[in-house]
Amino acid sequence: AIRHCVATINETVIFVTGSASRRAILSKICGDGNLTLKKMCETRWVERHDCVLRFTSMFENVLDSLATISTLRDLAASSKAKTLLNTLQNSEFLVSLAVLNKTLALTINVSK
C-alpha cells in the first residue's frame, strides 16, 4: 500500500507539472507562486520527505486541479486526471499517505 502511495504521488506530480497548462491550473488554484510540487527522488530520503510534506500540504489544491483538468477537452489529460482523482480519494491511499507522512517525520533526522 505504501509503495502504491509513493508511486501515485510521483505519478500525480509528474502529470500535474508535466504541462504548462496543467501547472497554470495548479498555480491559479493555489494562488501562491511559492507552492510547487516536487518530484520524488529515488535515492535521497530527505527530498522524499519534502515531496510527501508538500504533497500533503497541497492535497486539497491538487484535488481541485485534477477536477478542473478532468473537465478539459483534451481527452487523454482529462481521462488521466479523473483516474488520478479517483485514486487519490481512495481510503487506502489516504491512510497510506498519513502513515507515510508520520513515518518520514520520524526518520527525517536519521536521513539528514
Short mmCIF file of C-alpha atoms in Angstrom, two decimals:
data_model
loop_
_atom_site.label_atom_id
_atom_site.label_comp_id
_atom_site.label_asym_id
_atom_site.label_seq_id
_atom_site.Cartn_x
_atom_site.Cartn_y
_atom_site.Cartn_z
CA ALA A 1 0.00 0.00 0.00
CA ILE A 2 2.86 2.39 0.84
CA ARG A 3 4.66 1.59 -2.42
CA HIS A 4 1.43 2.23 -4.30
CA CYS A 5 1.00 5.52 -2.43
CA VAL A 6 4.54 6.65 -3.31
CA ALA A 7 4.04 5.69 -6.96
CA THR A 8 0.70 7.54 -7.07
CA ILE A 9 2.23 10.68 -5.55
CA ASN A 10 5.04 10.60 -8.08
CA GLU A 11 2.67 9.93 -10.98
CA THR A 12 0.40 12.79 -9.88
CA VAL A 13 3.30 15.23 -9.55
CA ILE A 14 4.65 14.29 -12.97
CA PHE A 15 1.19 14.62 -14.53
CA VAL A 16 0.28 17.96 -12.96
CA THR A 17 3.69 19.55 -13.56
CA GLY A 18 4.25 17.92 -16.96
CA SER A 19 2.41 20.54 -18.96
CA ALA A 20 2.44 24.32 -18.79
CA SER A 21 -1.35 24.48 -18.93
CA ARG A 22 -1.73 21.97 -16.06
CA ARG A 23 0.89 23.82 -13.99
CA ALA A 24 -1.02 27.04 -14.63
CA ILE A 25 -4.24 25.46 -13.36
CA LEU A 26 -2.48 24.34 -10.16
CA SER A 27 -0.84 27.71 -9.55
CA LYS A 28 -4.14 29.51 -10.19
CA ILE A 29 -5.89 27.28 -7.64
CA CYS A 30 -3.05 27.63 -5.11
CA GLY A 31 -2.95 31.38 -5.52
CA ASP A 32 0.66 31.38 -4.28
CA GLY A 33 3.57 31.13 -6.68
CA ASN A 34 5.84 29.73 -3.97
CA LEU A 35 3.89 26.49 -3.60
CA THR A 36 5.05 23.91 -6.10
CA LEU A 37 5.01 20.16 -6.15
CA LYS A 38 8.34 18.38 -6.10
CA LYS A 39 9.13 15.17 -7.89
CA MET A 40 10.16 12.34 -5.60
CA CYS A 41 13.83 11.41 -5.59
CA GLU A 42 14.56 7.69 -5.59
CA THR A 43 17.78 7.89 -3.57
CA ARG A 44 17.53 10.93 -1.30
CA TRP A 45 15.19 10.29 1.60
CA VAL A 46 15.29 13.91 2.77
CA GLU A 47 13.88 15.03 -0.56
CA ARG A 48 11.35 12.20 -0.44
CA HIS A 49 10.15 13.53 2.90
CA ASP A 50 9.93 17.05 1.47
CA CYS A 51 7.93 15.76 -1.50
CA VAL A 52 5.42 13.97 0.74
CA LEU A 53 5.09 17.01 3.03
CA ARG A 54 4.45 19.36 0.11
CA PHE A 55 2.02 16.95 -1.49
CA THR A 56 0.16 16.57 1.82
CA SER A 57 0.01 20.33 2.41
CA MET A 58 -1.21 20.94 -1.15
CA PHE A 59 -3.54 17.92 -1.23
CA GLU A 60 -6.82 19.88 -1.49
CA ASN A 61 -5.34 22.09 -4.23
CA VAL A 62 -4.14 19.03 -6.14
CA LEU A 63 -7.63 17.50 -5.94
CA ASP A 64 -9.19 20.74 -7.17
CA SER A 65 -6.64 20.95 -10.00
CA LEU A 66 -7.31 17.39 -11.10
CA ALA A 67 -11.06 18.04 -11.01
CA THR A 68 -10.55 21.08 -13.25
CA ILE A 69 -8.24 19.19 -15.62
CA SER A 70 -10.77 16.36 -15.86
CA THR A 71 -13.26 18.79 -17.44
CA LEU A 72 -10.89 19.92 -20.22
CA ARG A 73 -11.43 18.96 -23.86
CA ASP A 74 -8.11 17.09 -24.05
CA LEU A 75 -9.37 13.52 -23.81
CA ALA A 76 -6.08 11.96 -22.69
CA ALA A 77 -5.43 14.55 -20.00
CA SER A 78 -8.99 14.60 -18.71
CA SER A 79 -9.11 10.82 -18.54
CA LYS A 80 -5.79 10.61 -16.68
CA ALA A 81 -6.88 13.38 -14.30
CA LYS A 82 -10.13 11.57 -13.49
CA THR A 83 -8.25 8.31 -12.82
CA LEU A 84 -5.76 10.05 -10.53
CA LEU A 85 -8.56 11.89 -8.77
CA ASN A 86 -10.35 8.64 -8.01
CA THR A 87 -7.12 7.05 -6.77
CA LEU A 88 -6.28 9.99 -4.50
CA GLN A 89 -9.71 9.85 -2.90
CA ASN A 90 -9.44 6.13 -2.18
CA SER A 91 -9.35 5.34 1.55
CA GLU A 92 -6.35 3.01 1.16
CA PHE A 93 -4.37 5.86 -0.41
CA LEU A 94 -5.42 8.34 2.28
CA VAL A 95 -4.42 6.02 5.13
CA SER A 96 -1.13 5.18 3.39
CA LEU A 97 -0.38 8.87 2.91
CA ALA A 98 -0.95 9.55 6.60
CA VAL A 99 1.25 6.60 7.63
CA LEU A 100 3.95 7.62 5.16
CA ASN A 101 3.86 11.19 6.41
CA LYS A 102 4.25 10.09 10.06
CA THR A 103 6.96 7.55 9.26
CA LEU A 104 9.04 10.01 7.26
CA ALA A 105 8.64 12.58 10.03
CA LEU A 106 10.23 10.09 12.42
CA THR A 107 13.09 9.20 10.08
CA ILE A 108 13.96 12.70 8.83
CA ASN A 109 16.70 13.21 11.43
CA VAL A 110 18.34 9.89 10.57
CA SER A 111 18.23 10.81 6.87
CA LYS A 112 19.88 14.16 7.46
#
